Amino acid sequence: MLIPLREVAMHISEVCSIVEAILFLSALTKRTWTEDEFVRAVIRLRLPVYAAAPYDASIVSKRYVNDRLVVTDEPSLSAQYVTLLQAEIEELAYSSGPQIVTDRPAWRWGDKPYQSWDRIAAFRQGNHRVLGYWETEQGEWMGESNEYFFSKPVQVTAQSKFFVPRHTIAELIKDEELRCAQVTGAGTSEPAQPPPLIEAPALAEHSASSSRVNKAVPLGITKSQVLTAFSGLTSIDLAKALANGKGLYSKDQAKVVSGTPGSRHAALWDPAILAAGFYENYRIPRSKLNKVFMEHQFLAPWREKWNELAEDLP
């Protein structure tokens, strides 16, 4: 019998390491968990995982005043961890040599921007719009603030230290209870089979049965993903270029969804059109752009489009 979800808080701290999380899960569910199984479940359920932030990382607030962005230092705030979004967790787990660039702190109980998991889950259930499996990252709120950010982007790699919030472990146990209930097949003559784990997109490339799911191309990638993939190509301030769009786009518009100030639904960009813009305006060799699309798994849905665009470039 599994320990009831409400009792999880009595057994674990607010944040723990992945190793500790796996030990807790194994003890509480009375079966052995592996790191690979843990990662797959986190991705399948779109649950938060944190990375360690630099010890000297500072916080700023960003607010729009009279349609102008005002950035203010917030010395009274600090954050030990970085919030990772769905696609970023997947990128770090399954791509070779990944590097994520983000400015989103992870907030703990008592911090001004902190949001409880109950509120996060309610927001997801009431407001999130899932358009396809590859698009689960956009609008999938992980508790990050839309007002408070790190003053400088933080780099996260597969070698960074990762941490698991308590509510992620609680949700994994909740999912395990559901799966066990389905296995017992209460009220049926034969035990029901547990629902299959959805394969992570990066691994699903190797599964013929999953390939049909991954053919759907999402609307675009987030600003964080743009910076992760393209920031090393030129010396320009890419974050600023994304904000004003000058000298960045190709003939077509790369920004496919406009983010609304104060909204948790971020702007989205078409990476194939962005790449064409880098080639046309900054003469970035196609070989380097090809490498970008091959190195980052979250760009996989646009590889074919990029190849088609690249054929027409002079």
PDB file of C-alpha atoms in Angstrom:
ATOM      1  CA  MET A   1       0.000   0.000   0.000  1.00  0.00           C
ATOM      2  CA  LEU A   2       1.387   3.376  -0.999  1.00  0.00           C
ATOM      3  CA  ILE A   3       1.755   6.149   1.524  1.00  0.00           C
ATOM      4  CA  PRO A   4      -1.100   8.655   0.923  1.00  0.00           C
ATOM      5  CA  LEU A   5      -0.116  11.733  -1.035  1.00  0.00           C
ATOM      6  CA  ARG A   6      -1.000  14.078   1.831  1.00  0.00           C
ATOM      7  CA  GLU A   7       1.692  12.441   3.958  1.00  0.00           C
ATOM      8  CA  VAL A   8       4.537  12.987   1.476  1.00  0.00           C
ATOM      9  CA  ALA A   9       5.385  16.367   3.024  1.00  0.00           C
ATOM     10  CA  MET A  10       6.196  14.594   6.281  1.00  0.00           C
ATOM     11  CA  HIS A  11       8.892  12.484   4.650  1.00  0.00           C
ATOM     12  CA  ILE A  12      10.847  14.829   2.375  1.00  0.00           C
ATOM     13  CA  SER A  13      12.219  18.349   2.364  1.00  0.00           C
ATOM     14  CA  GLU A  14      11.002  21.146   0.115  1.00  0.00           C
ATOM     15  CA  VAL A  15      13.785  20.515  -2.435  1.00  0.00           C
ATOM     16  CA  CYS A  16      16.101  17.516  -2.790  1.00  0.00           C
ATOM     17  CA  SER A  17      18.619  16.087  -5.249  1.00  0.00           C
ATOM     18  CA  ILE A  18      17.588  13.710  -8.023  1.00  0.00           C
ATOM     19  CA  VAL A  19      19.332  10.842  -6.232  1.00  0.00           C
ATOM     20  CA  GLU A  20      17.405  11.597  -3.044  1.00  0.00           C
ATOM     21  CA  ALA A  21      14.158  11.913  -5.026  1.00  0.00           C
ATOM     22  CA  ILE A  22      14.667   8.472  -6.559  1.00  0.00           C
ATOM     23  CA  LEU A  23      15.390   6.986  -3.124  1.00  0.00           C
ATOM     24  CA  PHE A  24      12.237   8.597  -1.714  1.00  0.00           C
ATOM     25  CA  LEU A  25      10.149   7.332  -4.625  1.00  0.00           C
ATOM     26  CA  SER A  26      11.529   3.813  -4.250  1.00  0.00           C
ATOM     27  CA  ALA A  27      10.797   3.805  -0.522  1.00  0.00           C
ATOM     28  CA  LEU A  28       7.345   5.369  -0.748  1.00  0.00           C
ATOM     29  CA  THR A  29       6.119   3.294  -3.708  1.00  0.00           C
ATOM     30  CA  LYS A  30       7.825   0.112  -2.485  1.00  0.00           C
ATOM     31  CA  ARG A  31       9.567  -0.592  -5.776  1.00  0.00           C
ATOM     32  CA  THR A  32      12.881   0.397  -7.336  1.00  0.00           C
ATOM     33  CA  TRP A  33      12.976   3.490  -9.528  1.00  0.00           C
ATOM     34  CA  THR A  34      15.759   4.219 -12.038  1.00  0.00           C
ATOM     35  CA  GLU A  35      17.003   7.637 -13.090  1.00  0.00           C
ATOM     36  CA  ASP A  36      15.842   7.024 -16.661  1.00  0.00           C
ATOM     37  CA  GLU A  37      12.356   6.106 -15.465  1.00  0.00           C
ATOM     38  CA  PHE A  38      12.277   9.187 -13.265  1.00  0.00           C
ATOM     39  CA  VAL A  39      13.227  11.493 -16.169  1.00  0.00           C
ATOM     40  CA  ARG A  40      10.691   9.895 -18.492  1.00  0.00           C
ATOM     41  CA  ALA A  41       7.927  10.318 -15.924  1.00  0.00           C
ATOM     42  CA  VAL A  42       8.850  13.948 -15.265  1.00  0.00           C
ATOM     43  CA  ILE A  43       8.691  14.691 -18.993  1.00  0.00           C
ATOM     44  CA  ARG A  44       5.471  12.738 -19.483  1.00  0.00           C
ATOM     45  CA  LEU A  45       3.717  14.556 -16.626  1.00  0.00           C
ATOM     46  CA  ARG A  46       5.388  17.931 -17.384  1.00  0.00           C
ATOM     47  CA  LEU A  47       6.688  18.355 -13.850  1.00  0.00           C
ATOM     48  CA  PRO A  48       9.240  20.885 -12.557  1.00  0.00           C
ATOM     49  CA  VAL A  49      12.920  20.141 -12.070  1.00  0.00           C
ATOM     50  CA  TYR A  50      15.378  22.823 -10.934  1.00  0.00           C
ATOM     51  CA  ALA A  51      19.060  23.495 -11.595  1.00  0.00           C
ATOM     52  CA  ALA A  52      21.507  25.198  -9.247  1.00  0.00           C
ATOM     53  CA  ALA A  53      21.888  28.936  -9.788  1.00  0.00           C
ATOM     54  CA  PRO A  54      25.213  30.792  -9.387  1.00  0.00           C
ATOM     55  CA  TYR A  55      25.768  31.789  -5.759  1.00  0.00           C
ATOM     56  CA  ASP A  56      26.107  35.463  -6.750  1.00  0.00           C
ATOM     57  CA  ALA A  57      23.107  35.586  -9.098  1.00  0.00           C
ATOM     58  CA  SER A  58      21.055  38.740  -8.590  1.00  0.00           C
ATOM     59  CA  ILE A  59      17.377  39.398  -9.285  1.00  0.00           C
ATOM     60  CA  VAL A  60      15.673  42.168 -11.239  1.00  0.00           C
ATOM     61  CA  SER A  61      12.028  43.003 -11.846  1.00  0.00           C
ATOM     62  CA  LYS A  62      10.734  43.763 -15.323  1.00  0.00           C
ATOM     63  CA  ARG A  63       7.539  45.761 -15.667  1.00  0.00           C
ATOM     64  CA  TYR A  64       5.897  47.625 -18.499  1.00  0.00           C
ATOM     65  CA  VAL A  65       5.178  51.272 -17.678  1.00  0.00           C
ATOM     66  CA  ASN A  66       3.488  53.317 -20.394  1.00  0.00           C
ATOM     67  CA  ASP A  67       4.389  50.582 -22.896  1.00  0.00           C
ATOM     68  CA  ARG A  68       8.071  50.790 -21.933  1.00  0.00           C
ATOM     69  CA  LEU A  69       9.985  48.022 -20.231  1.00  0.00           C
ATOM     70  CA  VAL A  70      11.408  49.159 -16.870  1.00  0.00           C
ATOM     71  CA  VAL A  71      14.096  46.964 -15.279  1.00  0.00           C
ATOM     72  CA  THR A  72      14.717  47.436 -11.540  1.00  0.00           C
ATOM     73  CA  ASP A  73      17.280  45.770  -9.278  1.00  0.00           C
ATOM     74  CA  GLU A  74      15.689  43.747  -6.459  1.00  0.00           C
ATOM     75  CA  PRO A  75      18.422  43.324  -3.815  1.00  0.00           C
ATOM     76  CA  SER A  76      15.923  41.953  -1.267  1.00  0.00           C
ATOM     77  CA  LEU A  77      15.257  38.903  -3.468  1.00  0.00           C
ATOM     78  CA  SER A  78      17.542  35.958  -4.121  1.00  0.00           C
ATOM     79  CA  ALA A  79      17.163  32.534  -5.700  1.00  0.00           C
ATOM     80  CA  GLN A  80      19.205  29.354  -5.293  1.00  0.00           C
ATOM     81  CA  TYR A  81      17.661  27.509  -8.206  1.00  0.00           C
ATOM     82  CA  VAL A  82      16.743  27.865 -11.872  1.00  0.00           C
ATOM     83  CA  THR A  83      13.350  26.835 -13.252  1.00  0.00           C
ATOM     84  CA  LEU A  84      13.565  24.462 -16.231  1.00  0.00           C
ATOM     85  CA  LEU A  85      10.719  24.230 -18.717  1.00  0.00           C
ATOM     86  CA  GLN A  86       9.477  21.070 -20.386  1.00  0.00           C
ATOM     87  CA  ALA A  87      11.573  21.280 -23.552  1.00  0.00           C
ATOM     88  CA  GLU A  88      14.651  22.294 -21.561  1.00  0.00           C
ATOM     89  CA  ILE A  89      14.422  19.250 -19.282  1.00  0.00           C
ATOM     90  CA  GLU A  90      14.133  17.057 -22.340  1.00  0.00           C
ATOM     91  CA  GLU A  91      17.039  18.794 -24.058  1.00  0.00           C
ATOM     92  CA  LEU A  92      19.324  18.346 -21.061  1.00  0.00           C
ATOM     93  CA  ALA A  93      18.311  14.726 -20.568  1.00  0.00           C
ATOM     94  CA  TYR A  94      18.554  13.383 -24.091  1.00  0.00           C
ATOM     95  CA  SER A  95      20.681  15.611 -26.328  1.00  0.00           C
ATOM     96  CA  SER A  96      24.461  15.407 -26.621  1.00  0.00           C
ATOM     97  CA  GLY A  97      26.367  18.387 -25.271  1.00  0.00           C
ATOM     98  CA  PRO A  98      23.277  20.497 -24.462  1.00  0.00           C
ATOM     99  CA  GLN A  99      23.392  23.970 -22.974  1.00  0.00           C
ATOM    100  CA  ILE A 100      20.327  25.869 -21.786  1.00  0.00           C
ATOM    101  CA  VAL A 101      20.348  29.642 -21.281  1.00  0.00           C
ATOM    102  CA  THR A 102      17.589  30.969 -19.045  1.00  0.00           C
ATOM    103  CA  ASP A 103      16.765  33.888 -16.772  1.00  0.00           C
ATOM    104  CA  ARG A 104      13.951  32.225 -14.773  1.00  0.00           C
ATOM    105  CA  PRO A 105      14.544  31.684 -11.044  1.00  0.00           C
ATOM    106  CA  ALA A 106      12.780  28.909  -9.140  1.00  0.00           C
ATOM    107  CA  TRP A 107      11.020  30.288  -6.081  1.00  0.00           C
ATOM    108  CA  ARG A 108      10.667  28.608  -2.696  1.00  0.00           C
ATOM    109  CA  TRP A 109       8.048  28.948   0.006  1.00  0.00           C
ATOM    110  CA  GLY A 110       8.368  32.366   1.637  1.00  0.00           C
ATOM    111  CA  ASP A 111       9.746  34.096  -1.486  1.00  0.00           C
ATOM    112  CA  LYS A 112       7.583  36.955  -2.728  1.00  0.00           C
ATOM    113  CA  PRO A 113       7.014  35.461  -6.204  1.00  0.00           C
ATOM    114  CA  TYR A 114       6.379  31.923  -4.879  1.00  0.00           C
ATOM    115  CA  GLN A 115       3.323  30.089  -6.200  1.00  0.00           C
ATOM    116  CA  SER A 116       1.931  26.955  -4.584  1.00  0.00           C
ATOM    117  CA  TRP A 117       1.669  23.791  -6.658  1.00  0.00           C
ATOM    118  CA  ASP A 118      -2.119  23.780  -6.111  1.00  0.00           C
ATOM    119  CA  ARG A 119      -2.326  27.165  -7.799  1.00  0.00           C
ATOM    120  CA  ILE A 120       0.003  26.099 -10.601  1.00  0.00           C
ATOM    121  CA  ALA A 121      -2.026  22.941 -11.234  1.00  0.00           C
ATOM    122  CA  ALA A 122      -5.308  24.892 -11.201  1.00  0.00           C
ATOM    123  CA  PHE A 123      -3.922  27.406 -13.700  1.00  0.00           C
ATOM    124  CA  ARG A 124      -2.745  24.611 -15.989  1.00  0.00           C
ATOM    125  CA  GLN A 125      -6.071  22.854 -15.858  1.00  0.00           C
ATOM    126  CA  GLY A 126      -8.084  25.997 -16.492  1.00  0.00           C
ATOM    127  CA  ASN A 127      -5.949  27.903 -18.976  1.00  0.00           C
ATOM    128  CA  HIS A 128      -3.421  25.700 -20.716  1.00  0.00           C
ATOM    129  CA  ARG A 129      -4.069  24.856 -24.350  1.00  0.00           C
ATOM    130  CA  VAL A 130      -2.233  21.782 -25.639  1.00  0.00           C
ATOM    131  CA  LEU A 131      -1.891  21.847 -29.422  1.00  0.00           C
ATOM    132  CA  GLY A 132       0.365  18.846 -29.810  1.00  0.00           C
ATOM    133  CA  TYR A 133       2.925  16.829 -27.896  1.00  0.00           C
ATOM    134  CA  TRP A 134       5.836  18.863 -29.185  1.00  0.00           C
ATOM    135  CA  GLU A 135       4.138  22.043 -27.962  1.00  0.00           C
ATOM    136  CA  THR A 136       3.612  21.094 -24.336  1.00  0.00           C
ATOM    137  CA  GLU A 137       6.334  23.529 -23.226  1.00  0.00           C
ATOM    138  CA  GLN A 138       4.596  26.735 -24.281  1.00  0.00           C
ATOM    139  CA  GLY A 139       2.203  27.942 -21.620  1.00  0.00           C
ATOM    140  CA  GLU A 140       3.058  24.964 -19.407  1.00  0.00           C
ATOM    141  CA  TRP A 141       3.548  27.022 -16.283  1.00  0.00           C
ATOM    142  CA  MET A 142       6.211  25.625 -13.947  1.00  0.00           C
ATOM    143  CA  GLY A 143       5.768  28.307 -11.309  1.00  0.00           C
ATOM    144  CA  GLU A 144       8.140  30.814 -12.887  1.00  0.00           C
ATOM    145  CA  SER A 145       7.400  34.509 -12.362  1.00  0.00           C
ATOM    146  CA  ASN A 146       6.488  36.843 -15.208  1.00  0.00           C
ATOM    147  CA  GLU A 147       7.920  39.785 -13.263  1.00  0.00           C
ATOM    148  CA  TYR A 148      11.121  38.681 -11.488  1.00  0.00           C
ATOM    149  CA  PHE A 149      14.172  37.342 -13.341  1.00  0.00           C
ATOM    150  CA  PHE A 150      17.897  36.795 -12.982  1.00  0.00           C
ATOM    151  CA  SER A 151      19.769  39.942 -13.964  1.00  0.00           C
ATOM    152  CA  LYS A 152      22.078  37.880 -16.192  1.00  0.00           C
ATOM    153  CA  PRO A 153      21.190  34.726 -18.146  1.00  0.00           C
ATOM    154  CA  VAL A 154      22.215  31.502 -16.410  1.00  0.00           C
ATOM    155  CA  GLN A 155      23.806  28.659 -18.344  1.00  0.00           C
ATOM    156  CA  VAL A 156      22.694  25.141 -17.471  1.00  0.00           C
ATOM    157  CA  THR A 157      24.378  22.031 -18.859  1.00  0.00           C
ATOM    158  CA  ALA A 158      23.980  18.297 -18.363  1.00  0.00           C
ATOM    159  CA  GLN A 159      26.802  18.568 -15.783  1.00  0.00           C
ATOM    160  CA  SER A 160      24.923  21.096 -13.639  1.00  0.00           C
ATOM    161  CA  LYS A 161      23.470  20.108 -10.283  1.00  0.00           C
ATOM    162  CA  PHE A 162      19.754  19.361 -10.475  1.00  0.00           C
ATOM    163  CA  PHE A 163      17.086  19.410  -7.786  1.00  0.00           C
ATOM    164  CA  VAL A 164      13.548  18.141  -7.443  1.00  0.00           C
ATOM    165  CA  PRO A 165      10.796  20.097  -5.652  1.00  0.00           C
ATOM    166  CA  ARG A 166       8.608  18.217  -3.222  1.00  0.00           C
ATOM    167  CA  HIS A 167       5.458  18.623  -5.312  1.00  0.00           C
ATOM    168  CA  THR A 168       7.115  16.850  -8.248  1.00  0.00           C
ATOM    169  CA  ILE A 169       7.681  13.779  -6.077  1.00  0.00           C
ATOM    170  CA  ALA A 170       4.103  14.038  -4.800  1.00  0.00           C
ATOM    171  CA  GLU A 171       2.738  14.100  -8.364  1.00  0.00           C
ATOM    172  CA  LEU A 172       4.869  11.091  -9.322  1.00  0.00           C
ATOM    173  CA  ILE A 173       3.461   9.157  -6.371  1.00  0.00           C
ATOM    174  CA  LYS A 174      -0.047  10.228  -7.322  1.00  0.00           C
ATOM    175  CA  ASP A 175       0.538   8.946 -10.844  1.00  0.00           C
ATOM    176  CA  GLU A 176       1.939   5.691  -9.442  1.00  0.00           C
ATOM    177  CA  GLU A 177      -1.179   5.213  -7.319  1.00  0.00           C
ATOM    178  CA  LEU A 178      -3.343   5.688 -10.408  1.00  0.00           C
ATOM    179  CA  ARG A 179      -1.319   3.189 -12.403  1.00  0.00           C
ATOM    180  CA  CYS A 180      -1.466   0.629  -9.599  1.00  0.00           C
ATOM    181  CA  ALA A 181      -5.238   1.066  -9.331  1.00  0.00           C
ATOM    182  CA  GLN A 182      -5.597   0.427 -13.047  1.00  0.00           C
ATOM    183  CA  VAL A 183      -3.379  -2.637 -12.839  1.00  0.00           C
ATOM    184  CA  THR A 184      -5.592  -4.188 -10.163  1.00  0.00           C
ATOM    185  CA  GLY A 185      -8.574  -3.765 -12.491  1.00  0.00           C
ATOM    186  CA  ALA A 186     -11.073  -3.274  -9.676  1.00  0.00           C
ATOM    187  CA  GLY A 187     -14.458  -4.690 -10.576  1.00  0.00           C
ATOM    188  CA  THR A 188     -13.200  -6.642 -13.600  1.00  0.00           C
ATOM    189  CA  SER A 189     -12.410 -10.296 -14.033  1.00  0.00           C
ATOM    190  CA  GLU A 190      -8.987  -9.577 -15.487  1.00  0.00           C
ATOM    191  CA  PRO A 191      -6.430  -7.039 -14.298  1.00  0.00           C
ATOM    192  CA  ALA A 192      -6.335  -3.954 -16.480  1.00  0.00           C
ATOM    193  CA  GLN A 193      -3.069  -3.144 -18.152  1.00  0.00           C
ATOM    194  CA  PRO A 194      -1.362   0.036 -16.916  1.00  0.00           C
ATOM    195  CA  PRO A 195      -1.295   2.897 -19.412  1.00  0.00           C
ATOM    196  CA  PRO A 196       1.968   2.881 -21.378  1.00  0.00           C
ATOM    197  CA  LEU A 197       4.530   5.517 -20.587  1.00  0.00           C
ATOM    198  CA  ILE A 198       4.668   8.121 -23.331  1.00  0.00           C
ATOM    199  CA  GLU A 199       8.120   8.034 -24.811  1.00  0.00           C
ATOM    200  CA  ALA A 200      10.120  11.223 -24.554  1.00  0.00           C
ATOM    201  CA  PRO A 201      10.176  12.975 -27.962  1.00  0.00           C
ATOM    202  CA  ALA A 202      13.960  12.800 -28.214  1.00  0.00           C
ATOM    203  CA  LEU A 203      13.837   9.025 -27.839  1.00  0.00           C
ATOM    204  CA  ALA A 204      10.668   8.566 -29.835  1.00  0.00           C
ATOM    205  CA  GLU A 205      12.603   9.118 -33.048  1.00  0.00           C
ATOM    206  CA  HIS A 206      13.719   5.509 -32.698  1.00  0.00           C
ATOM    207  CA  SER A 207      10.175   4.178 -32.359  1.00  0.00           C
ATOM    208  CA  ALA A 208       8.131   3.578 -35.497  1.00  0.00           C
ATOM    209  CA  SER A 209       4.893   3.731 -33.527  1.00  0.00           C
ATOM    210  CA  SER A 210       5.776   7.159 -32.121  1.00  0.00           C
ATOM    211  CA  SER A 211       6.994   8.721 -35.348  1.00  0.00           C
ATOM    212  CA  ARG A 212       3.461   9.594 -36.406  1.00  0.00           C
ATOM    213  CA  VAL A 213       3.000  11.702 -33.266  1.00  0.00           C
ATOM    214  CA  ASN A 214       6.151  13.727 -33.814  1.00  0.00           C
ATOM    215  CA  LYS A 215       5.260  14.759 -37.365  1.00  0.00           C
ATOM    216  CA  ALA A 216       3.131  17.601 -36.012  1.00  0.00           C
ATOM    217  CA  VAL A 217       5.249  20.750 -36.064  1.00  0.00           C
ATOM    218  CA  PRO A 218       4.627  23.215 -33.205  1.00  0.00           C
ATOM    219  CA  LEU A 219       4.102  26.906 -33.754  1.00  0.00           C
ATOM    220  CA  GLY A 220       7.570  27.951 -32.640  1.00  0.00           C
ATOM    221  CA  ILE A 221      10.246  28.007 -29.971  1.00  0.00           C
ATOM    222  CA  THR A 222      10.576  30.292 -26.966  1.00  0.00           C
ATOM    223  CA  LYS A 223      13.041  33.118 -26.466  1.00  0.00           C
ATOM    224  CA  SER A 224      15.079  30.930 -24.128  1.00  0.00           C
ATOM    225  CA  GLN A 225      15.339  28.244 -26.785  1.00  0.00           C
ATOM    226  CA  VAL A 226      16.316  30.819 -29.419  1.00  0.00           C
ATOM    227  CA  LEU A 227      19.141  32.018 -27.163  1.00  0.00           C
ATOM    228  CA  THR A 228      20.208  28.446 -26.444  1.00  0.00           C
ATOM    229  CA  ALA A 229      20.403  27.520 -30.119  1.00  0.00           C
ATOM    230  CA  PHE A 230      21.599  30.702 -31.845  1.00  0.00           C
ATOM    231  CA  SER A 231      23.343  32.982 -29.320  1.00  0.00           C
ATOM    232  CA  GLY A 232      26.847  31.772 -30.217  1.00  0.00           C
ATOM    233  CA  LEU A 233      26.579  32.547 -33.934  1.00  0.00           C
ATOM    234  CA  THR A 234      27.119  36.324 -33.891  1.00  0.00           C
ATOM    235  CA  SER A 235      28.346  39.066 -31.570  1.00  0.00           C
ATOM    236  CA  ILE A 236      24.998  40.884 -31.574  1.00  0.00           C
ATOM    237  CA  ASP A 237      22.859  41.151 -28.454  1.00  0.00           C
ATOM    238  CA  LEU A 238      20.408  38.470 -29.522  1.00  0.00           C
ATOM    239  CA  ALA A 239      17.973  39.082 -26.666  1.00  0.00           C
ATOM    240  CA  LYS A 240      17.711  42.737 -27.662  1.00  0.00           C
ATOM    241  CA  ALA A 241      17.426  41.814 -31.335  1.00  0.00           C
ATOM    242  CA  LEU A 242      14.499  39.549 -30.530  1.00  0.00           C
ATOM    243  CA  ALA A 243      12.830  42.441 -28.761  1.00  0.00           C
ATOM    244  CA  ASN A 244      13.043  44.901 -31.649  1.00  0.00           C
ATOM    245  CA  GLY A 245      13.507  42.582 -34.626  1.00  0.00           C
ATOM    246  CA  LYS A 246      15.896  44.916 -36.467  1.00  0.00           C
ATOM    247  CA  GLY A 247      18.409  43.191 -38.699  1.00  0.00           C
ATOM    248  CA  LEU A 248      17.388  39.733 -37.533  1.00  0.00           C
ATOM    249  CA  TYR A 249      14.619  38.372 -39.708  1.00  0.00           C
ATOM    250  CA  SER A 250      14.689  36.997 -43.202  1.00  0.00           C
ATOM    251  CA  LYS A 251      12.108  38.196 -45.725  1.00  0.00           C
ATOM    252  CA  ASP A 252       9.434  36.318 -43.800  1.00  0.00           C
ATOM    253  CA  GLN A 253       8.399  37.136 -40.265  1.00  0.00           C
ATOM    254  CA  ALA A 254      10.156  34.893 -37.749  1.00  0.00           C
ATOM    255  CA  LYS A 255       7.970  35.823 -34.789  1.00  0.00           C
ATOM    256  CA  VAL A 256       4.915  33.607 -35.119  1.00  0.00           C
ATOM    257  CA  VAL A 257       3.232  34.314 -31.761  1.00  0.00           C
ATOM    258  CA  SER A 258       3.453  37.610 -29.916  1.00  0.00           C
ATOM    259  CA  GLY A 259       3.764  37.425 -26.161  1.00  0.00           C
ATOM    260  CA  THR A 260       1.514  39.717 -24.151  1.00  0.00           C
ATOM    261  CA  PRO A 261       3.106  41.787 -21.356  1.00  0.00           C
ATOM    262  CA  GLY A 262       2.118  40.212 -18.055  1.00  0.00           C
ATOM    263  CA  SER A 263       1.086  36.940 -19.714  1.00  0.00           C
ATOM    264  CA  ARG A 264       2.635  33.569 -18.935  1.00  0.00           C
ATOM    265  CA  HIS A 265       2.272  32.614 -22.601  1.00  0.00           C
ATOM    266  CA  ALA A 266       5.557  33.671 -24.157  1.00  0.00           C
ATOM    267  CA  ALA A 267       6.316  34.827 -27.685  1.00  0.00           C
ATOM    268  CA  LEU A 268       7.243  32.058 -30.111  1.00  0.00           C
ATOM    269  CA  TRP A 269       9.699  32.099 -33.013  1.00  0.00           C
ATOM    270  CA  ASP A 270      10.105  30.041 -36.171  1.00  0.00           C
ATOM    271  CA  PRO A 271      13.724  28.780 -35.974  1.00  0.00           C
ATOM    272  CA  ALA A 272      13.914  27.977 -39.702  1.00  0.00           C
ATOM    273  CA  ILE A 273      13.085  31.578 -40.623  1.00  0.00           C
ATOM    274  CA  LEU A 274      15.444  32.851 -37.930  1.00  0.00           C
ATOM    275  CA  ALA A 275      18.233  30.728 -39.418  1.00  0.00           C
ATOM    276  CA  ALA A 276      17.520  32.139 -42.886  1.00  0.00           C
ATOM    277  CA  GLY A 277      17.773  35.615 -41.379  1.00  0.00           C
ATOM    278  CA  PHE A 278      21.137  34.818 -39.828  1.00  0.00           C
ATOM    279  CA  TYR A 279      22.364  33.603 -43.198  1.00  0.00           C
ATOM    280  CA  GLU A 280      21.015  36.568 -45.177  1.00  0.00           C
ATOM    281  CA  ASN A 281      21.884  39.369 -42.758  1.00  0.00           C
ATOM    282  CA  TYR A 282      24.977  38.076 -40.952  1.00  0.00           C
ATOM    283  CA  ARG A 283      26.388  35.636 -43.508  1.00  0.00           C
ATOM    284  CA  ILE A 284      26.445  32.754 -41.055  1.00  0.00           C
ATOM    285  CA  PRO A 285      27.571  29.689 -43.083  1.00  0.00           C
ATOM    286  CA  ARG A 286      24.910  27.121 -43.798  1.00  0.00           C
ATOM    287  CA  SER A 287      27.193  24.454 -42.332  1.00  0.00           C
ATOM    288  CA  LYS A 288      27.034  26.170 -38.922  1.00  0.00           C
ATOM    289  CA  LEU A 289      23.269  26.564 -39.162  1.00  0.00           C
ATOM    290  CA  ASN A 290      22.902  22.920 -40.143  1.00  0.00           C
ATOM    291  CA  LYS A 291      24.919  21.987 -37.061  1.00  0.00           C
ATOM    292  CA  VAL A 292      22.581  24.043 -34.846  1.00  0.00           C
ATOM    293  CA  PHE A 293      19.552  22.123 -36.090  1.00  0.00           C
ATOM    294  CA  MET A 294      21.266  18.776 -35.586  1.00  0.00           C
ATOM    295  CA  GLU A 295      22.654  19.513 -32.103  1.00  0.00           C
ATOM    296  CA  HIS A 296      19.407  20.674 -30.478  1.00  0.00           C
ATOM    297  CA  GLN A 297      16.618  18.150 -30.196  1.00  0.00           C
ATOM    298  CA  PHE A 298      13.928  20.797 -29.732  1.00  0.00           C
ATOM    299  CA  LEU A 299      14.692  21.994 -33.297  1.00  0.00           C
ATOM    300  CA  ALA A 300      13.970  18.554 -34.771  1.00  0.00           C
ATOM    301  CA  PRO A 301      10.454  19.468 -35.996  1.00  0.00           C
ATOM    302  CA  TRP A 302      11.936  22.253 -38.147  1.00  0.00           C
ATOM    303  CA  ARG A 303      14.879  20.397 -39.705  1.00  0.00           C
ATOM    304  CA  GLU A 304      12.963  19.567 -42.852  1.00  0.00           C
ATOM    305  CA  LYS A 305      11.695  23.137 -43.242  1.00  0.00           C
ATOM    306  CA  TRP A 306      15.208  24.497 -42.722  1.00  0.00           C
ATOM    307  CA  ASN A 307      16.628  22.142 -45.334  1.00  0.00           C
ATOM    308  CA  GLU A 308      14.006  23.342 -47.807  1.00  0.00           C
ATOM    309  CA  LEU A 309      14.743  27.002 -47.065  1.00  0.00           C
ATOM    310  CA  ALA A 310      18.491  26.428 -47.244  1.00  0.00           C
ATOM    311  CA  GLU A 311      18.183  25.002 -50.763  1.00  0.00           C
ATOM    312  CA  ASP A 312      16.785  28.316 -51.988  1.00  0.00           C
ATOM    313  CA  LEU A 313      19.415  30.483 -50.308  1.00  0.00           C
ATOM    314  CA  PRO A 314      22.095  31.969 -52.625  1.00  0.00           C
TER     315      PRO A 314
END
